Amino acid sequence: MNSENNGTEPNSNFNRSSINNEPNNKKGIGTTTLIIVVIIAALIGGGVGGGVVNLLNNQNQTVKTTTGQTTTPTKVSSVVVKESSSSVKAFDKVKGAVVSVINLQKQKSTDSLFGGIFGSPNGGSNNSSGKLEESSEGSGVIYQKSNGKAYVATNNHVVAGSDKLEVLLSDGSKINAKLLGTDSVTDLAVLEIDASKINTVAQFGNSNDIKPGQQVLAIGSPMGSKFATSVTKGIVSAKSRTIDVTDEDTGQTTGQATVIQTDAAINPGNSGGALINVSGQVIGITSMKLSGGTNSATVEGMGFAIPSNEVVQIVNQLEKNGKVARPALGVSPVDLSDVSSTQQSSVLHLPSSVKTGVVVVSLTSHSPADKAGVKQYDVIYEIDGNKVTSVVDLRSQLYKYQIGDTITLSIYRGSKKMNIKVKLTQEAKQEITVKQQGNN
């Protein structure tokens, strides 16, 4: 006994004696207690008392308790929600006219292991095999159906470098497409397809009527045809936003574009797709997405679309002529800011107050500028009263006019200001090329 206690159970003898004395009293005390409880419970409520009596009568039986006996299986609600939102109606109206555009190119191969390094013996390092491979995918919008043919508006960079083009319709049908024309300046192109399976044609709305804050939907094939006819929702962030257009081969800014800015998600593959209003009208062709800013910062909710009014003007020319005719001055320009201050003084003889403009480095003989009397080293600072601060400005201002129009150039010739009228009779060459990379 002492070994069991050892200071760890000081009251063990007392507990044991108490336990040994309990058997004679346990039954009487337990029964009496239960009877008292039953009587009290009966006075309070028959339900409790009955439960206790039942417990008393089943002392020696195992009691099984179950839960959830009255619950019913979870089911899908039978309530039908009748969606009548304008966004749903707008999407349903246009979705059949938005397609995927597949760019196929011939596989490149070298003549030999060393041909790609040193050039082939036949004078060329690369040959194009007859095998076509999918190079990239974008989106397009069917905007017209006539005489058994349908016409698709898309982006120039979506079809750039193609050896063959295919269009994947909204019903999953794949048909061949013919490239009618491209315009690298506006990044637009027109395709022609067979119209036998075309049931829906999109309608262009007036992009001049849009307002910042109004709801828009972007429809296209983000990340390729696997996600064809995807729709995202947003608002018009800005009605008319001027952004620089960059040549991806050189990284240089080659022009400016006036576009619609939206926060509707526009991802690679959406290029060439539709930006629509809640009436189901196409107000823009999605083209560019600003995916990164300075210091590699990521920018979200910033997509762009070519305004429908400009699209209509361009696709009509591409459909008819295969190109867009734009005027040219016939000069080789350079930004004044790229000319050293020493040369501005010693060669151009400009007043020190002149800080911006475009220097005419050379002219093409018999060009509109040459015929009008523009000279080498003249500095153009205005066109029809609109400031020209760079070559980008010069080109953007000039492209607002048609061949045959007459404009007024404001120039510095040395320290002297003068105005020269120029009739635009020469057609400009397309100068902007867009390098194709993956899904568009």
PDB file of C-alpha atoms in Angstrom, residues 74-283:
ATOM      1  CA  THR A  74     -29.641  18.711 -51.870  1.00  0.00           C
ATOM      2  CA  LYS A  75     -31.103  19.473 -55.259  1.00  0.00           C
ATOM      3  CA  VAL A  76     -30.590  21.990 -58.082  1.00  0.00           C
ATOM      4  CA  SER A  77     -33.190  24.706 -57.916  1.00  0.00           C
ATOM      5  CA  SER A  78     -35.985  24.431 -60.457  1.00  0.00           C
ATOM      6  CA  VAL A  79     -36.378  28.205 -60.564  1.00  0.00           C
ATOM      7  CA  VAL A  80     -35.642  29.472 -64.086  1.00  0.00           C
ATOM      8  CA  VAL A  81     -33.986  32.892 -64.245  1.00  0.00           C
ATOM      9  CA  LYS A  82     -35.064  34.769 -67.345  1.00  0.00           C
ATOM     10  CA  GLU A  83     -32.027  36.880 -68.183  1.00  0.00           C
ATOM     11  CA  SER A  84     -33.012  39.914 -70.175  1.00  0.00           C
ATOM     12  CA  SER A  85     -29.967  42.128 -69.715  1.00  0.00           C
ATOM     13  CA  SER A  86     -28.870  44.246 -72.653  1.00  0.00           C
ATOM     14  CA  SER A  87     -25.362  42.734 -72.505  1.00  0.00           C
ATOM     15  CA  VAL A  88     -26.655  39.218 -73.089  1.00  0.00           C
ATOM     16  CA  LYS A  89     -28.851  40.371 -75.946  1.00  0.00           C
ATOM     17  CA  ALA A  90     -25.967  42.314 -77.513  1.00  0.00           C
ATOM     18  CA  PHE A  91     -23.631  39.316 -77.338  1.00  0.00           C
ATOM     19  CA  ASP A  92     -26.246  36.971 -78.817  1.00  0.00           C
ATOM     20  CA  LYS A  93     -26.759  39.417 -81.679  1.00  0.00           C
ATOM     21  CA  VAL A  94     -23.077  39.582 -82.676  1.00  0.00           C
ATOM     22  CA  LYS A  95     -21.406  36.338 -81.570  1.00  0.00           C
ATOM     23  CA  GLY A  96     -22.125  34.536 -84.847  1.00  0.00           C
ATOM     24  CA  ALA A  97     -20.226  37.209 -86.770  1.00  0.00           C
ATOM     25  CA  VAL A  98     -17.000  36.970 -84.755  1.00  0.00           C
ATOM     26  CA  VAL A  99     -14.534  34.388 -86.067  1.00  0.00           C
ATOM     27  CA  SER A 100     -11.031  33.086 -85.455  1.00  0.00           C
ATOM     28  CA  VAL A 101      -8.401  33.872 -88.092  1.00  0.00           C
ATOM     29  CA  ILE A 102      -5.641  31.275 -88.477  1.00  0.00           C
ATOM     30  CA  ASN A 103      -2.326  32.294 -90.045  1.00  0.00           C
ATOM     31  CA  LEU A 104      -0.545  29.393 -91.780  1.00  0.00           C
ATOM     32  CA  GLN A 105       3.036  29.694 -92.962  1.00  0.00           C
ATOM     33  CA  LYS A 106       5.420  27.372 -94.738  1.00  0.00           C
ATOM     34  CA  GLN A 107       7.917  25.622 -92.553  1.00  0.00           C
ATOM     35  CA  LYS A 108      11.429  27.007 -92.898  1.00  0.00           C
ATOM     36  CA  SER A 109      14.285  24.582 -93.415  1.00  0.00           C
ATOM     37  CA  THR A 110      17.997  24.897 -94.164  1.00  0.00           C
ATOM     38  CA  ASP A 111      19.743  23.174 -97.066  1.00  0.00           C
ATOM     39  CA  SER A 112      22.163  21.475 -94.712  1.00  0.00           C
ATOM     40  CA  LEU A 113      23.544  21.560 -91.224  1.00  0.00           C
ATOM     41  CA  PHE A 114      26.069  24.212 -92.288  1.00  0.00           C
ATOM     42  CA  GLY A 115      23.786  25.960 -94.743  1.00  0.00           C
ATOM     43  CA  GLY A 116      22.031  27.888 -91.997  1.00  0.00           C
ATOM     44  CA  ILE A 117      25.374  29.114 -90.675  1.00  0.00           C
ATOM     45  CA  PHE A 118      27.456  29.752 -93.763  1.00  0.00           C
ATOM     46  CA  GLY A 119      24.761  30.013 -96.429  1.00  0.00           C
ATOM     47  CA  SER A 120      23.761  27.327 -98.893  1.00  0.00           C
ATOM     48  CA  PRO A 121      25.852  26.444-101.943  1.00  0.00           C
ATOM     49  CA  ASN A 122      22.951  27.631-104.104  1.00  0.00           C
ATOM     50  CA  GLY A 123      23.157  31.124-102.719  1.00  0.00           C
ATOM     51  CA  GLY A 124      20.417  30.936-100.120  1.00  0.00           C
ATOM     52  CA  SER A 125      20.492  29.794 -96.522  1.00  0.00           C
ATOM     53  CA  ASN A 126      16.814  29.008 -96.019  1.00  0.00           C
ATOM     54  CA  ASN A 127      14.157  27.320 -98.098  1.00  0.00           C
ATOM     55  CA  SER A 128      10.432  27.099 -97.520  1.00  0.00           C
ATOM     56  CA  SER A 129       9.122  23.560 -97.605  1.00  0.00           C
ATOM     57  CA  GLY A 130       5.648  22.823 -98.881  1.00  0.00           C
ATOM     58  CA  LYS A 131       4.370  21.974 -95.400  1.00  0.00           C
ATOM     59  CA  LEU A 132       2.133  24.593 -93.839  1.00  0.00           C
ATOM     60  CA  GLU A 133       2.123  25.112 -90.108  1.00  0.00           C
ATOM     61  CA  GLU A 134      -0.041  27.293 -87.906  1.00  0.00           C
ATOM     62  CA  SER A 135       1.978  30.376 -87.093  1.00  0.00           C
ATOM     63  CA  SER A 136      -0.521  32.420 -85.112  1.00  0.00           C
ATOM     64  CA  GLU A 137      -4.189  33.041 -84.454  1.00  0.00           C
ATOM     65  CA  GLY A 138      -6.294  36.149 -84.104  1.00  0.00           C
ATOM     66  CA  SER A 139      -9.901  37.219 -84.444  1.00  0.00           C
ATOM     67  CA  GLY A 140     -12.062  38.775 -87.124  1.00  0.00           C
ATOM     68  CA  VAL A 141     -15.514  40.283 -87.675  1.00  0.00           C
ATOM     69  CA  ILE A 142     -17.839  39.415 -90.562  1.00  0.00           C
ATOM     70  CA  TYR A 143     -19.240  42.796 -91.595  1.00  0.00           C
ATOM     71  CA  GLN A 144     -20.750  42.180 -95.030  1.00  0.00           C
ATOM     72  CA  LYS A 145     -22.331  39.441 -97.146  1.00  0.00           C
ATOM     73  CA  SER A 146     -22.867  39.917-100.861  1.00  0.00           C
ATOM     74  CA  ASN A 147     -23.084  37.781-104.034  1.00  0.00           C
ATOM     75  CA  GLY A 148     -22.139  34.561-102.288  1.00  0.00           C
ATOM     76  CA  LYS A 149     -19.141  36.095-100.553  1.00  0.00           C
ATOM     77  CA  ALA A 150     -18.650  37.372 -97.009  1.00  0.00           C
ATOM     78  CA  TYR A 151     -16.070  39.909 -95.863  1.00  0.00           C
ATOM     79  CA  VAL A 152     -14.071  39.819 -92.657  1.00  0.00           C
ATOM     80  CA  ALA A 153     -12.322  42.755 -90.991  1.00  0.00           C
ATOM     81  CA  THR A 154      -9.253  41.895 -88.929  1.00  0.00           C
ATOM     82  CA  ASN A 155      -5.832  43.304 -88.016  1.00  0.00           C
ATOM     83  CA  ASN A 156      -2.953  43.563 -90.462  1.00  0.00           C
ATOM     84  CA  HIS A 157      -0.560  41.984 -87.972  1.00  0.00           C
ATOM     85  CA  VAL A 158      -2.885  38.970 -87.632  1.00  0.00           C
ATOM     86  CA  VAL A 159      -2.401  38.076 -91.313  1.00  0.00           C
ATOM     87  CA  ALA A 160       1.191  39.334 -91.750  1.00  0.00           C
ATOM     88  CA  GLY A 161       3.559  36.845 -93.409  1.00  0.00           C
ATOM     89  CA  SER A 162       0.824  34.312 -94.138  1.00  0.00           C
ATOM     90  CA  ASP A 163       1.084  31.724 -96.916  1.00  0.00           C
ATOM     91  CA  LYS A 164      -2.491  30.635 -96.313  1.00  0.00           C
ATOM     92  CA  LEU A 165      -5.356  31.897 -94.174  1.00  0.00           C
ATOM     93  CA  GLU A 166      -8.241  29.998 -92.609  1.00  0.00           C
ATOM     94  CA  VAL A 167     -11.300  31.227 -90.769  1.00  0.00           C
ATOM     95  CA  LEU A 168     -12.931  29.261 -87.970  1.00  0.00           C
ATOM     96  CA  LEU A 169     -16.636  30.115 -87.812  1.00  0.00           C
ATOM     97  CA  SER A 170     -18.629  30.286 -84.587  1.00  0.00           C
ATOM     98  CA  ASP A 171     -20.241  26.896 -85.356  1.00  0.00           C
ATOM     99  CA  GLY A 172     -16.819  25.221 -85.550  1.00  0.00           C
ATOM    100  CA  SER A 173     -16.614  25.107 -89.360  1.00  0.00           C
ATOM    101  CA  LYS A 174     -13.217  25.910 -90.859  1.00  0.00           C
ATOM    102  CA  ILE A 175     -13.035  27.526 -94.303  1.00  0.00           C
ATOM    103  CA  ASN A 176     -10.324  29.040 -96.467  1.00  0.00           C
ATOM    104  CA  ALA A 177      -9.942  32.817 -96.661  1.00  0.00           C
ATOM    105  CA  LYS A 178      -8.584  35.101 -99.374  1.00  0.00           C
ATOM    106  CA  LEU A 179      -6.625  38.204 -98.382  1.00  0.00           C
ATOM    107  CA  LEU A 180      -8.074  41.197-100.261  1.00  0.00           C
ATOM    108  CA  GLY A 181      -5.940  43.962 -98.810  1.00  0.00           C
ATOM    109  CA  THR A 182      -3.976  45.261 -95.832  1.00  0.00           C
ATOM    110  CA  ASP A 183      -3.129  48.618 -94.312  1.00  0.00           C
ATOM    111  CA  SER A 184      -0.180  48.654 -91.948  1.00  0.00           C
ATOM    112  CA  VAL A 185      -0.782  52.272 -90.918  1.00  0.00           C
ATOM    113  CA  THR A 186      -4.133  51.526 -89.280  1.00  0.00           C
ATOM    114  CA  ASP A 187      -3.333  47.825 -88.675  1.00  0.00           C
ATOM    115  CA  LEU A 188      -6.401  46.684 -90.620  1.00  0.00           C
ATOM    116  CA  ALA A 189      -6.967  43.946 -93.214  1.00  0.00           C
ATOM    117  CA  VAL A 190      -9.924  42.496 -95.135  1.00  0.00           C
ATOM    118  CA  LEU A 191     -10.525  38.814 -95.946  1.00  0.00           C
ATOM    119  CA  GLU A 192     -13.006  37.250 -98.343  1.00  0.00           C
ATOM    120  CA  ILE A 193     -14.708  33.936 -97.526  1.00  0.00           C
ATOM    121  CA  ASP A 194     -17.482  31.779 -98.943  1.00  0.00           C
ATOM    122  CA  ALA A 195     -20.822  32.951 -97.558  1.00  0.00           C
ATOM    123  CA  SER A 196     -22.782  29.685 -97.772  1.00  0.00           C
ATOM    124  CA  LYS A 197     -22.396  29.030 -94.033  1.00  0.00           C
ATOM    125  CA  ILE A 198     -22.651  32.637 -92.902  1.00  0.00           C
ATOM    126  CA  ASN A 199     -25.862  33.458 -91.059  1.00  0.00           C
ATOM    127  CA  THR A 200     -24.840  36.505 -89.030  1.00  0.00           C
ATOM    128  CA  VAL A 201     -23.324  39.791 -90.172  1.00  0.00           C
ATOM    129  CA  ALA A 202     -22.212  42.476 -87.718  1.00  0.00           C
ATOM    130  CA  GLN A 203     -23.359  46.069 -88.001  1.00  0.00           C
ATOM    131  CA  PHE A 204     -21.021  49.022 -87.445  1.00  0.00           C
ATOM    132  CA  GLY A 205     -22.191  51.719 -85.039  1.00  0.00           C
ATOM    133  CA  ASN A 206     -21.107  55.352 -84.963  1.00  0.00           C
ATOM    134  CA  SER A 207     -17.959  55.584 -82.835  1.00  0.00           C
ATOM    135  CA  ASN A 208     -18.392  59.354 -82.607  1.00  0.00           C
ATOM    136  CA  ASP A 209     -21.456  58.776 -80.442  1.00  0.00           C
ATOM    137  CA  ILE A 210     -19.750  56.766 -77.702  1.00  0.00           C
ATOM    138  CA  LYS A 211     -19.133  58.265 -74.270  1.00  0.00           C
ATOM    139  CA  PRO A 212     -16.642  57.488 -71.497  1.00  0.00           C
ATOM    140  CA  GLY A 213     -18.292  55.287 -68.898  1.00  0.00           C
ATOM    141  CA  GLN A 214     -20.696  53.488 -71.214  1.00  0.00           C
ATOM    142  CA  GLN A 215     -20.678  49.688 -71.139  1.00  0.00           C
ATOM    143  CA  VAL A 216     -18.971  47.720 -73.904  1.00  0.00           C
ATOM    144  CA  LEU A 217     -18.230  44.072 -74.675  1.00  0.00           C
ATOM    145  CA  ALA A 218     -15.094  42.650 -76.298  1.00  0.00           C
ATOM    146  CA  ILE A 219     -15.610  39.455 -78.307  1.00  0.00           C
ATOM    147  CA  GLY A 220     -12.818  37.362 -79.787  1.00  0.00           C
ATOM    148  CA  SER A 221     -10.528  34.376 -79.424  1.00  0.00           C
ATOM    149  CA  PRO A 222      -8.146  35.101 -76.530  1.00  0.00           C
ATOM    150  CA  MET A 223      -5.206  32.694 -76.543  1.00  0.00           C
ATOM    151  CA  GLY A 224      -6.444  31.194 -79.828  1.00  0.00           C
ATOM    152  CA  SER A 225      -9.445  29.308 -81.192  1.00  0.00           C
ATOM    153  CA  LYS A 226      -9.589  27.063 -78.132  1.00  0.00           C
ATOM    154  CA  PHE A 227     -11.326  29.992 -76.433  1.00  0.00           C
ATOM    155  CA  ALA A 228     -13.173  31.248 -79.521  1.00  0.00           C
ATOM    156  CA  THR A 229     -16.148  33.589 -79.099  1.00  0.00           C
ATOM    157  CA  SER A 230     -15.144  34.590 -75.585  1.00  0.00           C
ATOM    158  CA  VAL A 231     -16.753  37.749 -74.256  1.00  0.00           C
ATOM    159  CA  THR A 232     -15.484  40.226 -71.658  1.00  0.00           C
ATOM    160  CA  LYS A 233     -17.258  43.273 -70.287  1.00  0.00           C
ATOM    161  CA  GLY A 234     -16.034  46.737 -69.432  1.00  0.00           C
ATOM    162  CA  ILE A 235     -16.556  50.411 -70.122  1.00  0.00           C
ATOM    163  CA  VAL A 236     -15.227  53.025 -72.490  1.00  0.00           C
ATOM    164  CA  SER A 237     -12.302  54.520 -70.573  1.00  0.00           C
ATOM    165  CA  ALA A 238     -11.576  57.195 -73.167  1.00  0.00           C
ATOM    166  CA  LYS A 239     -13.330  57.990 -76.425  1.00  0.00           C
ATOM    167  CA  SER A 240     -10.289  59.271 -78.279  1.00  0.00           C
ATOM    168  CA  ARG A 241      -6.823  58.359 -77.040  1.00  0.00           C
ATOM    169  CA  THR A 242      -3.703  59.120 -79.087  1.00  0.00           C
ATOM    170  CA  ILE A 243      -0.976  56.506 -78.722  1.00  0.00           C
ATOM    171  CA  ASP A 244       2.349  55.925 -80.444  1.00  0.00           C
ATOM    172  CA  VAL A 245       2.616  53.191 -83.056  1.00  0.00           C
ATOM    173  CA  THR A 246       5.934  51.386 -82.855  1.00  0.00           C
ATOM    174  CA  ASP A 247       7.752  49.374 -85.491  1.00  0.00           C
ATOM    175  CA  GLU A 248       8.477  46.125 -83.663  1.00  0.00           C
ATOM    176  CA  ASP A 249      11.484  45.414 -85.900  1.00  0.00           C
ATOM    177  CA  THR A 250      13.292  48.635 -85.014  1.00  0.00           C
ATOM    178  CA  GLY A 251      11.526  49.698 -81.807  1.00  0.00           C
ATOM    179  CA  GLN A 252      11.121  53.184 -83.269  1.00  0.00           C
ATOM    180  CA  THR A 253       7.914  55.197 -83.115  1.00  0.00           C
ATOM    181  CA  THR A 254       6.627  55.431 -86.667  1.00  0.00           C
ATOM    182  CA  GLY A 255       3.308  57.156 -86.199  1.00  0.00           C
ATOM    183  CA  GLN A 256       0.362  57.753 -83.956  1.00  0.00           C
ATOM    184  CA  ALA A 257      -3.070  56.209 -83.787  1.00  0.00           C
ATOM    185  CA  THR A 258      -6.288  57.587 -82.352  1.00  0.00           C
ATOM    186  CA  VAL A 259      -8.054  54.742 -80.585  1.00  0.00           C
ATOM    187  CA  ILE A 260     -10.817  53.887 -78.135  1.00  0.00           C
ATOM    188  CA  GLN A 261      -9.514  52.955 -74.693  1.00  0.00           C
ATOM    189  CA  THR A 262     -11.426  50.326 -72.707  1.00  0.00           C
ATOM    190  CA  ASP A 263     -10.950  48.269 -69.551  1.00  0.00           C
ATOM    191  CA  ALA A 264     -12.656  45.218 -71.093  1.00  0.00           C
ATOM    192  CA  ALA A 265     -10.073  42.422 -71.021  1.00  0.00           C
ATOM    193  CA  ILE A 266      -8.245  42.176 -74.356  1.00  0.00           C
ATOM    194  CA  ASN A 267      -5.678  39.384 -74.519  1.00  0.00           C
ATOM    195  CA  PRO A 268      -3.397  37.932 -77.206  1.00  0.00           C
ATOM    196  CA  GLY A 269      -5.719  36.402 -79.796  1.00  0.00           C
ATOM    197  CA  ASN A 270      -8.356  39.106 -79.335  1.00  0.00           C
ATOM    198  CA  SER A 271      -6.708  41.242 -82.016  1.00  0.00           C
ATOM    199  CA  GLY A 272      -9.130  41.767 -84.886  1.00  0.00           C
ATOM    200  CA  GLY A 273     -12.165  41.032 -82.712  1.00  0.00           C
ATOM    201  CA  ALA A 274     -15.179  43.202 -81.991  1.00  0.00           C
ATOM    202  CA  LEU A 275     -15.749  45.896 -79.404  1.00  0.00           C
ATOM    203  CA  ILE A 276     -19.521  46.351 -79.268  1.00  0.00           C
ATOM    204  CA  ASN A 277     -22.024  48.548 -77.473  1.00  0.00           C
ATOM    205  CA  VAL A 278     -25.034  47.199 -75.593  1.00  0.00           C
ATOM    206  CA  SER A 279     -27.146  47.564 -78.748  1.00  0.00           C
ATOM    207  CA  GLY A 280     -24.980  44.947 -80.421  1.00  0.00           C
ATOM    208  CA  GLN A 281     -23.238  47.376 -82.792  1.00  0.00           C
ATOM    209  CA  VAL A 282     -19.516  47.147 -83.512  1.00  0.00           C
ATOM    210  CA  ILE A 283     -17.924  50.407 -82.375  1.00  0.00           C
TER     211      ILE A 283
END
